[in-house]
CSV table of C-alpha atoms in Angstrom, one decimal:
chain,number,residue,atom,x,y,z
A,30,UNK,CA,21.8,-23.6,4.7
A,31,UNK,CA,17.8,-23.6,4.3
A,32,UNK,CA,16.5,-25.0,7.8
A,33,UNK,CA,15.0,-28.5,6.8
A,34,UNK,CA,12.7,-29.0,9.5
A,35,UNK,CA,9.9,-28.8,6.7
A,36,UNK,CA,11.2,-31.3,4.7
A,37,UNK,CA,9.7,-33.6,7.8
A,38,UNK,CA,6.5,-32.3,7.4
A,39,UNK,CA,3.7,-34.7,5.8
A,40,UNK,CA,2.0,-33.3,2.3
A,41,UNK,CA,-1.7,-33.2,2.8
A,42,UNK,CA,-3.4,-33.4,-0.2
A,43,UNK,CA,-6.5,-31.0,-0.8
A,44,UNK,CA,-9.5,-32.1,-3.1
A,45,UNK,CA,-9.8,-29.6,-5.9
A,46,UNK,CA,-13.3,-28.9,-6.9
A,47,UNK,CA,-14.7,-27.9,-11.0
A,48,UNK,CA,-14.7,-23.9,-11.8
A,49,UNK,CA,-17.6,-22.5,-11.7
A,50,UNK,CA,-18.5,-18.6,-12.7
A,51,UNK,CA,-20.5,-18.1,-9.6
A,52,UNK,CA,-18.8,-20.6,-7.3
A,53,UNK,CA,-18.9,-21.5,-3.5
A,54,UNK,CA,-15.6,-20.4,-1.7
A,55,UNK,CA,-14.3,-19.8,1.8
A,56,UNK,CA,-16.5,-17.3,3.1
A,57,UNK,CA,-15.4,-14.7,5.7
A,58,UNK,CA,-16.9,-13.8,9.3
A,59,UNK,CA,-18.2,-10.8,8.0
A,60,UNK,CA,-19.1,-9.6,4.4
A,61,UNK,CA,-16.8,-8.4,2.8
A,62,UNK,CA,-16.6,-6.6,-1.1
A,63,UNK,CA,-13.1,-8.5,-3.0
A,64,UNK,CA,-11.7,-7.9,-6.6
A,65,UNK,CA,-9.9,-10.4,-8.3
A,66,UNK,CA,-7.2,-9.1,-11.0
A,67,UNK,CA,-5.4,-10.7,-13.6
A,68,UNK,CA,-3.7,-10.8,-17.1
A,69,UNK,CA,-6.0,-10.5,-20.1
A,70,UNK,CA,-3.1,-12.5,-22.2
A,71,UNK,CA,-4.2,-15.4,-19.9
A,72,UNK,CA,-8.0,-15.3,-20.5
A,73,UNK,CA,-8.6,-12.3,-18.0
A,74,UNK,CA,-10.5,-9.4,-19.1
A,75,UNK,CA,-9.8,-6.3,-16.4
A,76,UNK,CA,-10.5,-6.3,-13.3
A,77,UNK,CA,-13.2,-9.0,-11.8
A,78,UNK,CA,-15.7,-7.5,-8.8
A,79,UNK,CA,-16.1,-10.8,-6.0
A,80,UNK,CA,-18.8,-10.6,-3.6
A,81,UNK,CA,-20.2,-12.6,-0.8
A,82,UNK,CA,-24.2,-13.4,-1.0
A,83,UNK,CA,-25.5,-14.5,2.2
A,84,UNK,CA,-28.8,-16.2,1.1
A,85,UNK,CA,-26.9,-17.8,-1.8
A,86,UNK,CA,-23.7,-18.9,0.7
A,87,UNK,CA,-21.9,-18.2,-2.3
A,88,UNK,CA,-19.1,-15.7,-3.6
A,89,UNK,CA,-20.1,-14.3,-6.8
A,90,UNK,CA,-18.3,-13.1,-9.6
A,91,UNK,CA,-19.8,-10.3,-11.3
A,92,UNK,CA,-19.0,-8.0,-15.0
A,93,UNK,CA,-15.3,-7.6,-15.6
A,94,UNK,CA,-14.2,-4.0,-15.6
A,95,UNK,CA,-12.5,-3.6,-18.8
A,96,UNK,CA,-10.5,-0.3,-17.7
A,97,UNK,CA,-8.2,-2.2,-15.9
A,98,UNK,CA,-5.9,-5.2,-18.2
A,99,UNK,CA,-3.5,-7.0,-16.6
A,100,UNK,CA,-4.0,-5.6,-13.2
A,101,UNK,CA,-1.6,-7.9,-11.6
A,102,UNK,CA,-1.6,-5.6,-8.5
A,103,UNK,CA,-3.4,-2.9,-7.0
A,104,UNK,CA,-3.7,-1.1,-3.2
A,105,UNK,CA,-6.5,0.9,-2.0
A,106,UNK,CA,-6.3,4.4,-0.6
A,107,UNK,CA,-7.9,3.8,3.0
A,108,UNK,CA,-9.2,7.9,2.8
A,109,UNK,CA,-10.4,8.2,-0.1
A,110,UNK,CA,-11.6,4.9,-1.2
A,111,UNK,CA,-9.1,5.1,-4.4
A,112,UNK,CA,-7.9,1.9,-6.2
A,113,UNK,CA,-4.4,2.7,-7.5
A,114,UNK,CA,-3.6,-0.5,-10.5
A,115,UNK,CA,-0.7,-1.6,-12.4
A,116,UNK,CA,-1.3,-2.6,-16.1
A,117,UNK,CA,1.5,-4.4,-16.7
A,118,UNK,CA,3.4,-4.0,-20.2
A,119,UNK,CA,6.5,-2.9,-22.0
A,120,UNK,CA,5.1,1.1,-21.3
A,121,UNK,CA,4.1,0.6,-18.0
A,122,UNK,CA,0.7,2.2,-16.2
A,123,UNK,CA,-0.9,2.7,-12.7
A,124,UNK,CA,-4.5,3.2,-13.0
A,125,UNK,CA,-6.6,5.2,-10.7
A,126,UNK,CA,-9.8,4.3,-10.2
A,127,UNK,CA,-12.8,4.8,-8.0
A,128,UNK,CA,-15.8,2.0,-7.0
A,129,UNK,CA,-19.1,3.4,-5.9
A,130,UNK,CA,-22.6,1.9,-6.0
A,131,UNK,CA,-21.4,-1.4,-7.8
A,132,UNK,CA,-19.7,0.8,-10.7
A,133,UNK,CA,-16.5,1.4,-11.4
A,134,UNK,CA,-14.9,4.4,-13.1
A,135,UNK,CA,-11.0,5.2,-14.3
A,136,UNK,CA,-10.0,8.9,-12.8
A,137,UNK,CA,-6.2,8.7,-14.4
A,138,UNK,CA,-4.0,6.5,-16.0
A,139,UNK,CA,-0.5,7.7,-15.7
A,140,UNK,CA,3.1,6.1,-16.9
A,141,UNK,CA,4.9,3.8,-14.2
A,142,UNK,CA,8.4,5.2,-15.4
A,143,UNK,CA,9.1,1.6,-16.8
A,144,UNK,CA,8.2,-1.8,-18.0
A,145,UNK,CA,5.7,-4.3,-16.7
A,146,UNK,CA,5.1,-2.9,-13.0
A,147,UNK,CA,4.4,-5.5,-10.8
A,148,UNK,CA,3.6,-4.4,-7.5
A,149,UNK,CA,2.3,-0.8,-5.8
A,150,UNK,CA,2.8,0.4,-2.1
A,151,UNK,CA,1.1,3.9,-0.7
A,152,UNK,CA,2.5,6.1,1.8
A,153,UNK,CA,0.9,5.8,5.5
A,154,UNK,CA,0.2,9.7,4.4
A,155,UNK,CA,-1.5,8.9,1.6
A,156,UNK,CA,0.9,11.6,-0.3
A,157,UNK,CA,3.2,8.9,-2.8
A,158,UNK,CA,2.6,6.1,-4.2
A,159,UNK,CA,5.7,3.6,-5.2
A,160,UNK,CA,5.8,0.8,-8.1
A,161,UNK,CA,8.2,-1.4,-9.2
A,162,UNK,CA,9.1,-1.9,-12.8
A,163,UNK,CA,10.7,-5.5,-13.0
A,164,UNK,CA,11.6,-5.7,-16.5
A,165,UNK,CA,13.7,-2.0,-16.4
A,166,UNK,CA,14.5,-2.8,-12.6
A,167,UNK,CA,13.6,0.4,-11.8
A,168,UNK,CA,11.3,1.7,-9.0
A,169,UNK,CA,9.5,5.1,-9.5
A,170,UNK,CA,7.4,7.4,-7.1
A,171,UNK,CA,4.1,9.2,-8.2
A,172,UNK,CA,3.6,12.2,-5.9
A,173,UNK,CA,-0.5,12.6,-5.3
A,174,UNK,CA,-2.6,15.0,-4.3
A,175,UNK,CA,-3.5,14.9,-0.9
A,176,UNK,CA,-6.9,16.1,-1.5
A,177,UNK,CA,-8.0,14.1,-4.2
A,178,UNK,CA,-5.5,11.5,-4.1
A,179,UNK,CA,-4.7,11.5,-8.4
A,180,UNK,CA,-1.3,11.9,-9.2
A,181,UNK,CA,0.1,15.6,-9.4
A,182,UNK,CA,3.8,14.9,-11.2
A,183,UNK,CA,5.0,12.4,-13.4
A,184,UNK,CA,7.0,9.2,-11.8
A,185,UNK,CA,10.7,10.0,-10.5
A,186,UNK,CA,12.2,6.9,-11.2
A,187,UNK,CA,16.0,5.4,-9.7
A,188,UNK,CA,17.2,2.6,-11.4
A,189,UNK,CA,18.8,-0.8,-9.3
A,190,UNK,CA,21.9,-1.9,-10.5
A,191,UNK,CA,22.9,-5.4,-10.0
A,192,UNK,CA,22.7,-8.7,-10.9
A,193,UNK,CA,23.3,-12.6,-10.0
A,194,UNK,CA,24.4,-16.1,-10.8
A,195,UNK,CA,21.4,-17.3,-12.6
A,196,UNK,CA,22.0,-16.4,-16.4
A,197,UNK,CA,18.5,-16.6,-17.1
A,198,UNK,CA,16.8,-14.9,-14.3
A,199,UNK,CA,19.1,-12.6,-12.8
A,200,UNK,CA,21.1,-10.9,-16.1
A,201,UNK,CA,20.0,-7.7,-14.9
A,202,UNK,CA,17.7,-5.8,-12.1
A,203,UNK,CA,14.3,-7.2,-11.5
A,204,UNK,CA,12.1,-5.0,-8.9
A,205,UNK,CA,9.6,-6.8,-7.6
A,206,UNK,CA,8.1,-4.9,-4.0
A,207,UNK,CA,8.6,-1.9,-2.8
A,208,UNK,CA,7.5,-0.6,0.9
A,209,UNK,CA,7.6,2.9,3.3
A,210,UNK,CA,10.0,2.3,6.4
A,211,UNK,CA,7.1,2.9,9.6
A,212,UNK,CA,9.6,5.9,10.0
A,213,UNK,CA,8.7,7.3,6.2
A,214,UNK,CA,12.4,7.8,6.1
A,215,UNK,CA,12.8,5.3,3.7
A,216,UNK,CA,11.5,3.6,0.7
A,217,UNK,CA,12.4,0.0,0.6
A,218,UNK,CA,12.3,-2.1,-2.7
A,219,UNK,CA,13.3,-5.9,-3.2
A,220,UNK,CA,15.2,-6.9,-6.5
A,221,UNK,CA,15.6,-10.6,-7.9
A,222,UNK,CA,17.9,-9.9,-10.0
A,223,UNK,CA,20.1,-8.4,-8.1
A,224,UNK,CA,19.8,-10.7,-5.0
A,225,UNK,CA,19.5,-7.5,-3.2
A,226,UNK,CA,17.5,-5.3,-0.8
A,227,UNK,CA,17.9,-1.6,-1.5
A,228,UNK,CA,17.0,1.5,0.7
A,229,UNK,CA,16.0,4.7,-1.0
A,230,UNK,CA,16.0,8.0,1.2
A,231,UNK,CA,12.5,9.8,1.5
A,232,UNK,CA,12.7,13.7,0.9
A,233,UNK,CA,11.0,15.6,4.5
A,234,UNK,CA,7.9,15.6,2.5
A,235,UNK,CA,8.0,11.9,1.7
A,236,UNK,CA,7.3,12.8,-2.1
A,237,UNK,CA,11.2,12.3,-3.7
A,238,UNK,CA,14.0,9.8,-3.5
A,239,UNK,CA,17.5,10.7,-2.5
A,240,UNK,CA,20.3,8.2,-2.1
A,241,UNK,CA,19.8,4.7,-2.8
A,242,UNK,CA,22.1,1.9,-0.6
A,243,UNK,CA,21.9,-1.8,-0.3
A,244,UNK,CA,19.5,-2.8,2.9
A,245,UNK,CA,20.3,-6.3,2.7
A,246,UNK,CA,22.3,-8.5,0.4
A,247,UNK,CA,20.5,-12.2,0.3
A,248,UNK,CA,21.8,-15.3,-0.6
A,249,UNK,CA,23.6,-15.5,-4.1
A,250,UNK,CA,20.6,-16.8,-6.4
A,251,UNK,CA,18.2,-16.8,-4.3
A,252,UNK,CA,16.1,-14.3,-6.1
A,253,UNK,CA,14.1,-12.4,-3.2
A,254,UNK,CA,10.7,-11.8,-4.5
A,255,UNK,CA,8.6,-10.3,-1.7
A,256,UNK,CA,8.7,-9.0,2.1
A,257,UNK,CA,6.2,-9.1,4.7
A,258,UNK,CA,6.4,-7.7,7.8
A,259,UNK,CA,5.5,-8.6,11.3
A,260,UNK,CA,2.8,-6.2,13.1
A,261,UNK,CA,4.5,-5.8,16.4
A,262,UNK,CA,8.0,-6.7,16.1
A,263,UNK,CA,10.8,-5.4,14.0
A,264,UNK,CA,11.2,-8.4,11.7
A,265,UNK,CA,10.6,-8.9,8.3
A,266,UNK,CA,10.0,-12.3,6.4
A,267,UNK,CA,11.3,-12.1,3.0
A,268,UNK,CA,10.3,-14.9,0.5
A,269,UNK,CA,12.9,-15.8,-1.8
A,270,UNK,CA,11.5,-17.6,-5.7
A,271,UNK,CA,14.8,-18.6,-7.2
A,272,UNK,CA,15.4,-20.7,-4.3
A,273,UNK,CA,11.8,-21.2,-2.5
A,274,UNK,CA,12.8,-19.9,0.8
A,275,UNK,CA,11.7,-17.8,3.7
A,276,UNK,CA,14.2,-15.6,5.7
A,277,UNK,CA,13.5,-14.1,9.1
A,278,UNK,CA,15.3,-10.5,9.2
A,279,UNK,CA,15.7,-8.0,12.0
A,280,UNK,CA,15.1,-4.6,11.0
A,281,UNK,CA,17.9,-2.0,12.0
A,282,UNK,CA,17.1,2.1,13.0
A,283,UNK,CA,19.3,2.6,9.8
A,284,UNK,CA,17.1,0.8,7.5
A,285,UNK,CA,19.5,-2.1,6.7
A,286,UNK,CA,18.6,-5.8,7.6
A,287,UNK,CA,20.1,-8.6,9.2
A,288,UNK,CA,19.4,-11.9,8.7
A,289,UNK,CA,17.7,-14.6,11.8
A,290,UNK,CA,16.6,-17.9,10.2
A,291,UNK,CA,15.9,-19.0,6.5
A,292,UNK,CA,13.3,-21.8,5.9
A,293,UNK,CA,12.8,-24.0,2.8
A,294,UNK,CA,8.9,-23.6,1.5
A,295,UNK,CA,8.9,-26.8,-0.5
A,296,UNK,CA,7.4,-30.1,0.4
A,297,UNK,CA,9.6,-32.9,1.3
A,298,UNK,CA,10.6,-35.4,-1.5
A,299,UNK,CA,9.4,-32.8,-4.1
A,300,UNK,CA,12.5,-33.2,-6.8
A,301,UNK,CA,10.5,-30.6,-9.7
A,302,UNK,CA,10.9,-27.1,-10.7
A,303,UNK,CA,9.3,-24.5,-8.7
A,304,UNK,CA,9.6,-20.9,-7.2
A,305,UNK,CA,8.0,-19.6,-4.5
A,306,UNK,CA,5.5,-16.9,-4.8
A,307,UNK,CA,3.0,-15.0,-2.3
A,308,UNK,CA,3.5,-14.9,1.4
A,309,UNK,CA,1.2,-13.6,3.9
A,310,UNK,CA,0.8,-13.2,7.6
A,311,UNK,CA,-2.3,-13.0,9.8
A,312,UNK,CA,-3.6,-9.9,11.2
A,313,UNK,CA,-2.7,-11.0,14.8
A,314,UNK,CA,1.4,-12.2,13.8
A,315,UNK,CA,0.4,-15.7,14.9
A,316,UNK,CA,0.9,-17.4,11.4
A,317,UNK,CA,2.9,-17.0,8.1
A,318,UNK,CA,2.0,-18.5,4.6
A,319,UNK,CA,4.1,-18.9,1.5
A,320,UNK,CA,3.1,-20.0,-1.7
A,321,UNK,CA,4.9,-22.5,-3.8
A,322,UNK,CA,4.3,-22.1,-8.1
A,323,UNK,CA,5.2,-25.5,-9.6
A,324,UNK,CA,4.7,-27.9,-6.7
A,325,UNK,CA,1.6,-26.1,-6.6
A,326,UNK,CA,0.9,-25.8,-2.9
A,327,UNK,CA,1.1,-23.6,0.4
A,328,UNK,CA,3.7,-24.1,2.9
A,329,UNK,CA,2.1,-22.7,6.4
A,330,UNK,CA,4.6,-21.7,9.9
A,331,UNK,CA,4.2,-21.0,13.2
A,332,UNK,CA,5.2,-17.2,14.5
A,333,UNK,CA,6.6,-17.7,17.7
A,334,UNK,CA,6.1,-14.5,20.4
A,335,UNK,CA,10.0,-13.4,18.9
A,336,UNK,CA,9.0,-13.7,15.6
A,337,UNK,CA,10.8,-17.3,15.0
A,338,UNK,CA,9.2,-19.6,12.8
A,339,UNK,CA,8.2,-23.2,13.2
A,340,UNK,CA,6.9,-25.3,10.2
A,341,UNK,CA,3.5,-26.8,10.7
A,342,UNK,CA,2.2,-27.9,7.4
A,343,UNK,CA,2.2,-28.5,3.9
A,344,UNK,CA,-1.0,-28.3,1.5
A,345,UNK,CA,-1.9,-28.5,-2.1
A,346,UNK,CA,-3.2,-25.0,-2.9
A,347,UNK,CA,-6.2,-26.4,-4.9
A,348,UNK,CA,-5.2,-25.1,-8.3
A,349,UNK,CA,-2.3,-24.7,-10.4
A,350,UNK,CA,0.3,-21.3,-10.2
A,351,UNK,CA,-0.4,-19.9,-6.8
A,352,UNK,CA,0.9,-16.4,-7.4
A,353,UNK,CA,-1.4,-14.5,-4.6
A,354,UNK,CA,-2.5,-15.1,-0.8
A,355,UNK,CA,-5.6,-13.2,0.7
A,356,UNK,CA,-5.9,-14.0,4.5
A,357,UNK,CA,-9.3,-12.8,5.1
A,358,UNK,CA,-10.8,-13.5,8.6
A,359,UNK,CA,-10.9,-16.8,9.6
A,360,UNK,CA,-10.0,-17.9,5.6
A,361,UNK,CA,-7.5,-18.1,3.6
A,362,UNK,CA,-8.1,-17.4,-0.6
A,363,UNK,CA,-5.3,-18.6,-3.0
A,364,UNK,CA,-5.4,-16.8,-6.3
A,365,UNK,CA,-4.2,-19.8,-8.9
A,366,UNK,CA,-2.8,-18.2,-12.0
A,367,UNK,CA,-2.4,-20.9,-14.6
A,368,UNK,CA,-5.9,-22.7,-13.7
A,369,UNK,CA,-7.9,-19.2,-13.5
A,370,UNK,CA,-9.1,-20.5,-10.4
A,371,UNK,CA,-9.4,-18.9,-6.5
A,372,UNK,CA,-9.9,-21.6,-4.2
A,373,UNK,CA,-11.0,-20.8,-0.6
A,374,UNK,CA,-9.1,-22.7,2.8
A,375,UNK,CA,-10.3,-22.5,6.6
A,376,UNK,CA,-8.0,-21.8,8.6
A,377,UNK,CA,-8.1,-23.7,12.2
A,378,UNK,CA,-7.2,-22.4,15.7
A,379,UNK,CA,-3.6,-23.8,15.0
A,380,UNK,CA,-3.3,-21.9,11.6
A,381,UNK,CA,-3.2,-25.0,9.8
A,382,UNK,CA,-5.1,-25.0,6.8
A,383,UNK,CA,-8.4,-27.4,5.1
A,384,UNK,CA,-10.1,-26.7,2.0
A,385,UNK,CA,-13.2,-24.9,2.0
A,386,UNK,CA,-16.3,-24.6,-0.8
A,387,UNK,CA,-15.3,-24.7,-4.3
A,388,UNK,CA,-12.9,-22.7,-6.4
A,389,UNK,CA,-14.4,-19.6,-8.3
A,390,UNK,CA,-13.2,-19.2,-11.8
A,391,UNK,CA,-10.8,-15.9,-12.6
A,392,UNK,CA,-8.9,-16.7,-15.6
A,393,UNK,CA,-5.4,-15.3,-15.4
A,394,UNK,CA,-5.6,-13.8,-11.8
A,395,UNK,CA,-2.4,-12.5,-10.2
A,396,UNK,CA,-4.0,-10.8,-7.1
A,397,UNK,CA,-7.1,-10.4,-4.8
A,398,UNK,CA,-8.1,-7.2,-3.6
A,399,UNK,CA,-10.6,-5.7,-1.3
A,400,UNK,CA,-13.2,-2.9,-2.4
């Protein structure tokens, strides 16, 4: 059964302030460069450059980069300063692209080996790059050069096979995150429509998949959506959106998972439809955050020195649809999809959260990224 120690929690509400284009949101220690992006069908249009302005004590929202629609994900090669971008659509694409001196340019733009991609993961080696496809439930591999960092092959893609109780949701595979084991043995993707976890082997090279097993079966319409991993231990926190939960899993030296602890991530008394979407840890494994789409609101845990968790609060997230969390410093950002808004939270010595500034408009945004 989910754990319902939150369900005791009190909701604290959180004053929502207007949109504006060059808004006032949480701003971090130290200055940092951010990228907001989103889907164009939703009022987006590409990719949106955020920056913080000291003398203004403002984040600023600046041109929309047009080479990148629907960029509902993206990761950053930490060499070479690449941005590697979904485009989500029935012919999926990554986009590579490169920021320098404000501008931004588009080096490649290659096929994902399926439809709508939804989330990226590079190699520790900077060699691969992963996506998941979740409408063909497939996850592919783009070998790159590791000189440049553009992709050298076309995608090798391995369908998931699968599927669960929910006739609406779950009639077929669903990828949704993919991951490189620490070992680079491994490629590890997450499928809501098949309530499973799935292990692909890693070639020596780390460059082509091999055999493909379940690494952990979750709970029969649950939907598992996302994993995040603690930075010392060898646990993994896997938010689930079917059922709004949180698992605690113990990661095995044979890639497979075992399951601690599951967690509900909704509010008590809250009787609506939702599904649980981002979840985020700090830097220092001292707190977790998971994002609730419906009930609108983040649901924020203790991480105990073993990795357990301990509810500690409930908040509005400050918009509506909070698809994305950004811990950044001392803050917290939640992207709001359906009100095009990022709102910006402090987060306190005891990781519990207060809102911060005003929200920033980003029509459509899925994700926040860093330059």
């Amino acid at each position: 059964m989910i754990d319902d120690r939150l369900t005791r929690r009190t909701l604290l509400g959180a004053a929502t302030s207007a949109a504006l284009p060059r808004a006032a949101l949480a701003a971090p220690a130290a200055t940092r460069a951010l990228y907001a992006g989103g889907y164009n069908k939703e009022g987006g249009a590409g990719l949106l450059p955020l920056d913080y302005a000291p003398a203004a004590g403002a984040w600023r929202a600046h041109a929309a980069v047009a080479a990148a629609p629907d960029a509902s994900w993206g990761v950053r090669h930490p060499r070479l300063g690449l941005h590697y971008l979904v485009q989500e659509g029935s012919a999926g694409k990554v986009a590579v692209l490169r920021q320098r001196g404000g501008a931004w340019q588009r080096l490649a733009l290659v096929d994902s080996g399926g439809a709508d991609p939804c989330h990226l993961a590079l190699s520790v080696d900077g060699g691969a790059l992963a996506v998941a496809n979740y409408s063909s439930g497939s996850v592919a591999l783009i070998a790159l050069d590791p000189r440049t960092g553009l992709p050298r092959a076309a995608a090798q893609v391995v369908a998931h096979r699968g599927r669960g109780p929910d006739a609406e949701r779950q009639a077929a595979p669903h990828a949704h995150w993919v991951g490189f084991s620490p070992d680079r043995q491994w490629l590890w993707s997450v499928d809501l429509g098949a309530d499973t976890i799935f292990a692909h082997r890693l070639d020596a090279a780390g460059t082509r998949l091999g055999e493909t097993r379940p690494a952990y079966r979750a709970v029969a319409g649950s939907g598992p959506r996302h994993l995040a991993f603690h930075p010392r231990l060898p646990l993994a926190y896997l938010v689930a959106e079917l059922d709004n939960s949180v698992t605690v899993l113990r990661r095995g030296a044979d890639s497979r998972f075992t399951a601690l602890a599951r967690h509900s991530t909704l509010p008590a008394g809250f009787a609506g439809k939702s599904q649980a979407g981002a979840i985020a840890i700090d830097p220092r494994g001292r707190w977790l955050y998971a994002s609730n789409r419906g009930a609108d609101s983040v649901a924020v845990y203790a991480i105990a020195a073993d990795g357990a968790l301990t509810p500690i609060q409930h908040i509005a997230g400050g918009g509506r649809w909070p698809r994305h969390l950004r811990v950044l410093d001392s803050r917290l950002l939640v992207a709001n999809e359906r009100s095009g808004t990022i709102d910006g939270f402090s987060v306190g010595r005891d990781g519990r959260l207060a809102p911060f500034g005003a929200a920033a408009r980003a029509p459509g945004v899925a994700f926040i990224g860093e330059v």
